[in-house]
mmCIF file of C-alpha atoms and ligand atoms in Angstrom:
data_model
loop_
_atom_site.group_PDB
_atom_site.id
_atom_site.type_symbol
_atom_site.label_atom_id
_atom_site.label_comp_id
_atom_site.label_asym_id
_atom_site.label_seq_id
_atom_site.Cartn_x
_atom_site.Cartn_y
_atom_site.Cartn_z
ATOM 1 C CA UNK A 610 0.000 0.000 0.000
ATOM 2 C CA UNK A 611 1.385 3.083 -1.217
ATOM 3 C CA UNK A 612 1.302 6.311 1.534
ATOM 4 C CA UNK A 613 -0.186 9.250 0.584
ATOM 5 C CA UNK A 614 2.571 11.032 0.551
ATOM 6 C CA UNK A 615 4.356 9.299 -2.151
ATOM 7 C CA UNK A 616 1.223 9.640 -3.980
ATOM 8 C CA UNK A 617 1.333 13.243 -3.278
ATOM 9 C CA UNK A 618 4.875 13.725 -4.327
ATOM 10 C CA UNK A 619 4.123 11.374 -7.668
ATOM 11 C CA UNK A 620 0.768 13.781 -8.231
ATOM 12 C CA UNK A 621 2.972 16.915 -7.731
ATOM 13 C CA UNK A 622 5.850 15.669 -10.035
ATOM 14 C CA UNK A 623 3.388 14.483 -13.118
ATOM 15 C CA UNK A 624 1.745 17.948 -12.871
ATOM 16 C CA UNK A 625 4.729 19.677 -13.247
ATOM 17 C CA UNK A 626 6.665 17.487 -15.992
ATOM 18 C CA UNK A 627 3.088 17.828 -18.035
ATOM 19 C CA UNK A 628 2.694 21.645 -17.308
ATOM 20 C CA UNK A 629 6.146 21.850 -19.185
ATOM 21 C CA UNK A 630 4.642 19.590 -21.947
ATOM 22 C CA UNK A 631 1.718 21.793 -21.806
ATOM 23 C CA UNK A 632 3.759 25.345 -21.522
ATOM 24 C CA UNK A 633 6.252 24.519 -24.268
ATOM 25 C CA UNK A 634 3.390 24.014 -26.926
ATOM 26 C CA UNK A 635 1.445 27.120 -26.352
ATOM 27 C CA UNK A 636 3.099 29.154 -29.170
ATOM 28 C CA UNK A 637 2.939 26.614 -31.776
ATOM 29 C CA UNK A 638 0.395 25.756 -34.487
ATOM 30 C CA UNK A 639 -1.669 23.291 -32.507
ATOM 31 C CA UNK A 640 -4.367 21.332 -34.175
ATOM 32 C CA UNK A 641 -7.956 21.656 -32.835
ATOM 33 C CA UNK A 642 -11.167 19.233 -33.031
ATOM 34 C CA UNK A 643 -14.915 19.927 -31.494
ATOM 35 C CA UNK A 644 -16.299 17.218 -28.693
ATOM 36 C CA UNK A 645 -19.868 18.131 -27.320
ATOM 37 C CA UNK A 646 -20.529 21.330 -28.875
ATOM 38 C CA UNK A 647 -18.698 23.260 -31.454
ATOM 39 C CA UNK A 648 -17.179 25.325 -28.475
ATOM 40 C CA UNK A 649 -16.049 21.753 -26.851
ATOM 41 C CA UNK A 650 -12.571 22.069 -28.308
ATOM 42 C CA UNK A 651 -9.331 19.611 -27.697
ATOM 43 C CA UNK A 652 -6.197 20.028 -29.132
ATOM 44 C CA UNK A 653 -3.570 17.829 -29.964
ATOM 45 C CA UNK A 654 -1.590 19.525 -26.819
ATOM 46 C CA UNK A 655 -4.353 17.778 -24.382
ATOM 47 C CA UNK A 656 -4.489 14.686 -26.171
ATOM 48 C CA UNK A 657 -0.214 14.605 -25.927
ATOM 49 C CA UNK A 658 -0.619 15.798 -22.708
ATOM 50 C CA UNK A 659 -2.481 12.955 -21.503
ATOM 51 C CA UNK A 660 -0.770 9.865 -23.210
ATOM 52 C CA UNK A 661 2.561 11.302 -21.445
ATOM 53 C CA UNK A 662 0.846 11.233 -18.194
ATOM 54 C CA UNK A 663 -1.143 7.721 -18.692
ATOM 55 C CA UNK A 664 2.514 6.562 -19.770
ATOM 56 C CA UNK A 665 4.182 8.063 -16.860
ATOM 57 C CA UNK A 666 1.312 6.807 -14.231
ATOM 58 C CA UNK A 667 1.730 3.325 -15.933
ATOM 59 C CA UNK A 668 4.994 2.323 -15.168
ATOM 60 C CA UNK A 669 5.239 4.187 -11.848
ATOM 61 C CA UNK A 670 2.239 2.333 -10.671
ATOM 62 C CA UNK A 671 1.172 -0.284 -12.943
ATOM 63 C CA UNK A 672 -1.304 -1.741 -10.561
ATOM 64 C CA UNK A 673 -3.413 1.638 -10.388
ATOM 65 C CA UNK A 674 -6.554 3.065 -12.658
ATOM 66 C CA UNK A 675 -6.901 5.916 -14.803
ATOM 67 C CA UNK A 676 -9.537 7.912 -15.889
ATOM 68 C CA UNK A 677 -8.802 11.001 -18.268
ATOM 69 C CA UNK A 678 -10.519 13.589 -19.683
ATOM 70 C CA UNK A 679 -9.727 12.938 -23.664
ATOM 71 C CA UNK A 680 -10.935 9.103 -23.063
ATOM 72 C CA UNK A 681 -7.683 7.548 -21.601
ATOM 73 C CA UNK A 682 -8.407 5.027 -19.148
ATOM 74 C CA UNK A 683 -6.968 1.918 -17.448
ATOM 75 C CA UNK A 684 -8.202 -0.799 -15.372
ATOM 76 C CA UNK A 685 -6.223 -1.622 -12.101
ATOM 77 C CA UNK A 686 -6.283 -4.206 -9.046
ATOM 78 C CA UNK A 687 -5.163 -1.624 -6.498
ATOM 79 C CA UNK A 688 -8.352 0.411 -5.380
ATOM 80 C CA UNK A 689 -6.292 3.673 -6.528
ATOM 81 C CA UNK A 690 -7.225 6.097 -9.390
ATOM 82 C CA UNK A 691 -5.549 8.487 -11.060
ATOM 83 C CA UNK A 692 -8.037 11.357 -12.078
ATOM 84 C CA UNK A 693 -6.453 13.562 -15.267
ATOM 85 C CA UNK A 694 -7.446 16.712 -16.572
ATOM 86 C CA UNK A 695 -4.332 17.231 -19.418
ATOM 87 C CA UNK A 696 -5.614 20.777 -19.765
ATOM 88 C CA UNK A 697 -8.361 22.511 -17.974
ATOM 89 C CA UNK A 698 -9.354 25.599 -19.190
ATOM 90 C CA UNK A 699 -8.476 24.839 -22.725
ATOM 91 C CA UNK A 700 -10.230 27.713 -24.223
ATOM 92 C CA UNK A 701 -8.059 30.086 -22.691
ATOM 93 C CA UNK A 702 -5.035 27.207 -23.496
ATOM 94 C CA UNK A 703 -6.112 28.108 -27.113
ATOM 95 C CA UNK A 704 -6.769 31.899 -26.878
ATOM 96 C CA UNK A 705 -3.653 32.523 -24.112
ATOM 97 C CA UNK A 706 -5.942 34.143 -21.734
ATOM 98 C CA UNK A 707 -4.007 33.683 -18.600
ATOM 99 C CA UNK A 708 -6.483 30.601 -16.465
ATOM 100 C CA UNK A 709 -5.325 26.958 -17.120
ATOM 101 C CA UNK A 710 -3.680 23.825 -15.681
ATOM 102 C CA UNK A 711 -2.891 20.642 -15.405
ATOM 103 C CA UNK A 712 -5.109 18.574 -12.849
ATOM 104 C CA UNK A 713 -4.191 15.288 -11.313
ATOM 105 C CA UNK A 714 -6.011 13.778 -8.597
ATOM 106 C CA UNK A 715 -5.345 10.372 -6.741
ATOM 107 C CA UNK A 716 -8.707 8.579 -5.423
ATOM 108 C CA UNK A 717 -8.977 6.151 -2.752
ATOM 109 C CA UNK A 718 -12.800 4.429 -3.275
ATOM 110 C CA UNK A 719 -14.961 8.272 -3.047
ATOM 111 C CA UNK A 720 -12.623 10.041 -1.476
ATOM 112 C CA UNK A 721 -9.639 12.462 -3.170
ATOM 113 C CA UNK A 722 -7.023 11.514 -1.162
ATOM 114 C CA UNK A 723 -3.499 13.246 -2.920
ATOM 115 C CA UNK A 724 -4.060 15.929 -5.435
ATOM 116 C CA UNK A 725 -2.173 19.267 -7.675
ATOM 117 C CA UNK A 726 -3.129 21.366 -10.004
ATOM 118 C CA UNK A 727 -0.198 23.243 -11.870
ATOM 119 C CA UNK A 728 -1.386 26.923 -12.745
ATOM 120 C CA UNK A 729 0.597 27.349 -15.942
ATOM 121 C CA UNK A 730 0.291 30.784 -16.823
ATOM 122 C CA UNK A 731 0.940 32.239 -12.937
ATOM 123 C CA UNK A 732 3.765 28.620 -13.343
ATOM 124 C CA UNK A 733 2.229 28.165 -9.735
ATOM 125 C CA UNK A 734 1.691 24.270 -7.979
ATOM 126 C CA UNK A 735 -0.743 24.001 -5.717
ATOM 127 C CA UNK A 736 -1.147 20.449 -3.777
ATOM 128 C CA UNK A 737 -2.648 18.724 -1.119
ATOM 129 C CA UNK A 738 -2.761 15.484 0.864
ATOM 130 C CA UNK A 739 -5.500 13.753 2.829
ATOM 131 C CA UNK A 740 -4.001 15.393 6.317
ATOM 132 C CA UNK A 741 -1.015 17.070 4.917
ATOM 133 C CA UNK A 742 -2.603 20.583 4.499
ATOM 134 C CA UNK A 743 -2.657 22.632 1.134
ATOM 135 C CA UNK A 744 -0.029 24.602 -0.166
ATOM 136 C CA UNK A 745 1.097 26.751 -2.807
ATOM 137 C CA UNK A 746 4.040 25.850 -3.915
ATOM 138 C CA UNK A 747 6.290 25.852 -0.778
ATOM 139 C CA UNK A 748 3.371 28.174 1.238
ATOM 140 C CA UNK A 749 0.486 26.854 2.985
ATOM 141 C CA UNK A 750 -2.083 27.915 1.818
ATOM 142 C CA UNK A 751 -6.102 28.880 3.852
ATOM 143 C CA UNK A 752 -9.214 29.602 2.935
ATOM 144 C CA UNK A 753 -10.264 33.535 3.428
ATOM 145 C CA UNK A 754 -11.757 34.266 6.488
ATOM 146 C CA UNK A 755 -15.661 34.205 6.830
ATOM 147 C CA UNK A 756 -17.599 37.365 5.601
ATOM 148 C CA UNK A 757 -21.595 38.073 5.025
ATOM 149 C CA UNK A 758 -23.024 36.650 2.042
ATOM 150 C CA UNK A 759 -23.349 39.740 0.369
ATOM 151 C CA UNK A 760 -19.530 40.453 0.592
ATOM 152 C CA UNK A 761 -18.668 37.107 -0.756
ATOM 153 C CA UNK A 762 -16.750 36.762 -4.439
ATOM 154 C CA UNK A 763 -18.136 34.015 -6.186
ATOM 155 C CA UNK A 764 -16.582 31.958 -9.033
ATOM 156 C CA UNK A 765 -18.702 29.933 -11.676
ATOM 157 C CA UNK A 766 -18.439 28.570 -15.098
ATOM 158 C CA UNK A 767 -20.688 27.207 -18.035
ATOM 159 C CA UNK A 768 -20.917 24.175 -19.726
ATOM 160 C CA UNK A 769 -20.479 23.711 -23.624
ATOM 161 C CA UNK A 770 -24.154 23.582 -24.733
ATOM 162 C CA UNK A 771 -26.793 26.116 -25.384
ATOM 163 C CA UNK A 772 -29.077 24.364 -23.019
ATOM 164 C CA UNK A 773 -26.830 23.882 -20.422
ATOM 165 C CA UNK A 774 -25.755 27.495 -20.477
ATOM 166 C CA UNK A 775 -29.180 29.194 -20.876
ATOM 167 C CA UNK A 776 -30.028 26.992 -17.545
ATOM 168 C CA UNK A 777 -27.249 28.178 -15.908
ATOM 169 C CA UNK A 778 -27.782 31.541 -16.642
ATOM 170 C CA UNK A 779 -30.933 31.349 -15.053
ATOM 171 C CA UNK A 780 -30.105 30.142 -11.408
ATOM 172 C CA UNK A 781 -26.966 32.459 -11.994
ATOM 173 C CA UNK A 782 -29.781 35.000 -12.183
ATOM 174 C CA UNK A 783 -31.139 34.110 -9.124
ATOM 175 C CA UNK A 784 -28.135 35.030 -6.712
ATOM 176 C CA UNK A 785 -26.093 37.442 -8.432
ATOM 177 C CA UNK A 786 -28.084 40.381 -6.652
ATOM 178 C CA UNK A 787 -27.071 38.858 -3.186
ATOM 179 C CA UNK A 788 -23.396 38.850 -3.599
ATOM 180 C CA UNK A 789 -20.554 41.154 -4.059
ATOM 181 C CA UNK A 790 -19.450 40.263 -7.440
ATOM 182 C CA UNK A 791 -19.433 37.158 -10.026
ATOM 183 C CA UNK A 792 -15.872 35.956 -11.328
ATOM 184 C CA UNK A 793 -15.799 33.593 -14.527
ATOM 185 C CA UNK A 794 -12.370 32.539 -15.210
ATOM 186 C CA UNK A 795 -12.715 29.444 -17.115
ATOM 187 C CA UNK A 796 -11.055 26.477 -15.428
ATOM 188 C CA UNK A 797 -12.416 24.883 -13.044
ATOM 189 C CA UNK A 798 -9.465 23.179 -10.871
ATOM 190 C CA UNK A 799 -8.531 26.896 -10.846
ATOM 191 C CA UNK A 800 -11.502 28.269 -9.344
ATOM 192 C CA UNK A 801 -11.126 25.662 -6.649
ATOM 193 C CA UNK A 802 -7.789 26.549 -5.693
ATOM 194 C CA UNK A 803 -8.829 30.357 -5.723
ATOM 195 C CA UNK A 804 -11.455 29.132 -2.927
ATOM 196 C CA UNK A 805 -8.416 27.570 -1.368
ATOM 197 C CA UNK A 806 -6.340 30.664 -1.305
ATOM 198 C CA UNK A 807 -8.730 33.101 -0.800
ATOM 199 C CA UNK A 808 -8.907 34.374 -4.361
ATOM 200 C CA UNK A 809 -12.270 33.517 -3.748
ATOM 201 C CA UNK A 810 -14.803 33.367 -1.167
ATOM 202 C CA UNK A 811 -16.904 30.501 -3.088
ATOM 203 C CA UNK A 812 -17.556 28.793 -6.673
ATOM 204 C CA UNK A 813 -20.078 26.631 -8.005
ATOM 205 C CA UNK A 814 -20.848 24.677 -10.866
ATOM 206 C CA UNK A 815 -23.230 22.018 -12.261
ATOM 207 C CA UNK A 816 -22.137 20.058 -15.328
ATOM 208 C CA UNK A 817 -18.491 19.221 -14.482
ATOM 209 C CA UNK A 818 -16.464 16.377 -14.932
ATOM 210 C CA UNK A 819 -14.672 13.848 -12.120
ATOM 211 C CA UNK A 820 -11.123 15.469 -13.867
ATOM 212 C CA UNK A 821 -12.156 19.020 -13.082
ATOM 213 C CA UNK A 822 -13.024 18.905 -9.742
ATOM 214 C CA UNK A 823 -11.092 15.574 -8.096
ATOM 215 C CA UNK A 824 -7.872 17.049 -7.288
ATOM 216 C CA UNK A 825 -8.870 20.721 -6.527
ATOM 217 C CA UNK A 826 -11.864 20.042 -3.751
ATOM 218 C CA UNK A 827 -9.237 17.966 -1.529
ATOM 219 C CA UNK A 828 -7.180 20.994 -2.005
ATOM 220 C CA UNK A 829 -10.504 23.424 -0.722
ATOM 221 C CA UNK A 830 -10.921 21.035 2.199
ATOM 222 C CA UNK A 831 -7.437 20.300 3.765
ATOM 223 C CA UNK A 832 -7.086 24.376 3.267
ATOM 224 C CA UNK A 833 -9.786 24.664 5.411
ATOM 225 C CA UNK A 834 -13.122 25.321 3.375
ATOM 226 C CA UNK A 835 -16.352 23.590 2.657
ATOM 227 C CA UNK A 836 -16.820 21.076 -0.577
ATOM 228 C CA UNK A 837 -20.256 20.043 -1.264
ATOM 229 C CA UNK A 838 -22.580 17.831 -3.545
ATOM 230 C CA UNK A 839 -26.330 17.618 -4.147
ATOM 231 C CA UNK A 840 -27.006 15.172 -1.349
ATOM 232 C CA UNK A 841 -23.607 14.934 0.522
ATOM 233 C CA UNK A 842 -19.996 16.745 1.093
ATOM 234 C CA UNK A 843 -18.941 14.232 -2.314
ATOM 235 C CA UNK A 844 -18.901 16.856 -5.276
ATOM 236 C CA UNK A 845 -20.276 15.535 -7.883
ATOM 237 C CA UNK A 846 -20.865 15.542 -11.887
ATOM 238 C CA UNK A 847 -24.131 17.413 -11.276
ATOM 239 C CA UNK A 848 -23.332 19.731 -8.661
ATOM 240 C CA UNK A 849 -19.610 20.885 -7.334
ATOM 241 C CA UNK A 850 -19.872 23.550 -4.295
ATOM 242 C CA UNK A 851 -16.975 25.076 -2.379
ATOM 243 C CA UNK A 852 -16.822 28.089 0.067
ATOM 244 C CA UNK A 853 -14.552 29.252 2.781
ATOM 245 C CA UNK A 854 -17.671 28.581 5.015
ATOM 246 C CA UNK A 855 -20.437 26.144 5.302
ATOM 247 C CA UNK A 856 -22.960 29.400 5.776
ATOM 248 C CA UNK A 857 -22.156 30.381 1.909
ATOM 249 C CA UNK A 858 -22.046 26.797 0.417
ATOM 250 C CA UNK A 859 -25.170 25.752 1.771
ATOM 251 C CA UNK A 860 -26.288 28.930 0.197
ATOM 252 C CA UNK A 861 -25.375 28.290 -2.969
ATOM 253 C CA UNK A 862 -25.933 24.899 -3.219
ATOM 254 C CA UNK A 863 -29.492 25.910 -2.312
ATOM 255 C CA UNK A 864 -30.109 28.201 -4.898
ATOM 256 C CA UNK A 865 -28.861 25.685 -7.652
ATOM 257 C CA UNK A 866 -30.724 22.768 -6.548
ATOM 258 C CA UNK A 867 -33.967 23.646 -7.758
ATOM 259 C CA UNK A 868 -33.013 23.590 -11.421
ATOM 260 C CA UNK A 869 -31.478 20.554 -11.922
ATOM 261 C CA UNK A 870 -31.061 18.095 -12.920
ATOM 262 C CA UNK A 871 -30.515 19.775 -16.800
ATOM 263 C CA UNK A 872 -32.589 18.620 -19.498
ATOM 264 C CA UNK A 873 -29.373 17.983 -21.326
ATOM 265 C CA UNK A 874 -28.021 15.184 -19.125
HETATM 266 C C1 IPD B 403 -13.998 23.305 -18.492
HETATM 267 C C2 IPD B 403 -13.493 24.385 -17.549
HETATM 268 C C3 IPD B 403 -14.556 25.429 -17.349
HETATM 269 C C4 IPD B 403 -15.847 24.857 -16.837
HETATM 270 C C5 IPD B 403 -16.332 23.757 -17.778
HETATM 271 C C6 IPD B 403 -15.250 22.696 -17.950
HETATM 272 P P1 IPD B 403 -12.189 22.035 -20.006
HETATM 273 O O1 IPD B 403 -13.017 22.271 -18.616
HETATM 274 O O2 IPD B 403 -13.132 23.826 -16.311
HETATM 275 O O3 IPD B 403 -14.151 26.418 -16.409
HETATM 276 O O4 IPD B 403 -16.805 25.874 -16.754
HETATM 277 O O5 IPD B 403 -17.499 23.190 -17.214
HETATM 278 O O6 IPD B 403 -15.711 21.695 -18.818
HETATM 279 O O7 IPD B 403 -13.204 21.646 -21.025
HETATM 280 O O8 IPD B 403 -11.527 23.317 -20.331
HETATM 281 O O9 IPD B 403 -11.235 20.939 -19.647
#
């Protein structure tokens, strides 16, 4: 049985050797193909990305799953998964507007238990370990401290079809007026971390995927914020809540709830 540690250390080291990958590509011609919706775009960068990591992952720890994001996946014996995002945020990857990463997360049954997300353009790592804190680099890193509702900066982010979106715009609708401000930066590990560093005071989002959010909420929690799902603290698929408080996540898992599930899947 591997410790968490090591896994951390392995999560940490993958992030940043595929961050480089990632980092070193950005000012070439890359190629570009649609998934879900003509705005669903992946580029040959993710798909490289991810075959270097699923390589790496596979003879470090042969006995260990993967899921990733561009359809990599392998079937293990240990009860570990890796969880890979080669590239979140890859709109702004394609555009070089300054919000993506590289997301790795390392799950034990439900439960995130070693995760980092490499912040490319800010060439920031942040990581965390089932007990071992969060940190920034070399920094620990903490939520922000509690404020009212209406003080609180909130992050969010859309899926990739006009359905999804126009639903989202609508509960968006519905608590915009009760908060300081809305923040949309476009990758969701990111947004995550921001609630982990205070960048943020909360971010929410329906419609992600186990990549996006697996290695970044066991960063929120073990820096001392709230994750929460639809029916539990597990974040899921439908519905991915984090605040520095459980006040503001309850409140904005509650004003979600009522419109989903989407008609869209
Ligand atoms: C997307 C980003 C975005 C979020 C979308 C995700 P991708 O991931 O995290 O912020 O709003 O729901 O799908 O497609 O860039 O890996």
């Amino acid at each position: 049985m591997k410790s968490y540690q090591t896994l951390v250390e392995a999560a940490k080291t993958l992030a940043i050797e595929a961050a480089r990958l990632v980092s070193s590509s950005q000012k070439r011609d890359f190629s570009m193909t649609s998934k879900s919706s003509i705005n669903d775009i992946v580029t040959d960068v993710d798909k490289a990305a991810e075959a270097f990591l699923i390589e790496r992952i596979s003879t470090l720890f042969p006995d260990d799953s993967i899921v990733a994001e561009e359809g990599g996946t392998r079937s293990g014996t240990s009860g570990i998964y890796w969880v890979l995002d080669p590239i979140d945020g890859t709109t702004n990857f394609i555009y070089d507007f300054p919000s993506y990463s590289v997301s790795i997360g390392v799950k034990e049954g439900d439960n995130t238990v070693a995760g980092a997300v490499f912040n490319i353009a800010e060439d920031t790592l942040y990581w965390a370990g089932t007990g071992l804190g969060s940190f920034k680099d070399q920094e620990r890193i903490h939520v922000r401290e509690r404020v009212p509702i209406e003080n609180s900066l909130i992050g969010t982010g859309f899926g990739y079809t006009a359905a999804r979106r126009t639903a989202q715009a609508k509960y968006l609708s519905t608590l915009i007026g009760d908060v300081r401000d809305i923040r949309r930066a476009g990758a969701a590990s990111l947004d995550l971390c921001y609630v982990a560093e205070g960048r943020l005071d909360g971010y929410y989002e329906s419609g992600l995927w186990p990549w996006d959010y697996a290695a970044a909420s066991l960063i929120v929690r073990e820096a001392g914020g709230i994750v929460l799902g639809p029916t539990s603290d597990l974040p899921t698929a439908e519905l991915t809540v984090a605040a520095s408080n459980l006040e503001l996540a309850t409140f904005l898992k509650d004003r979600v709830l009522p419109f989903l599930p989407f008609a869209d899947g």
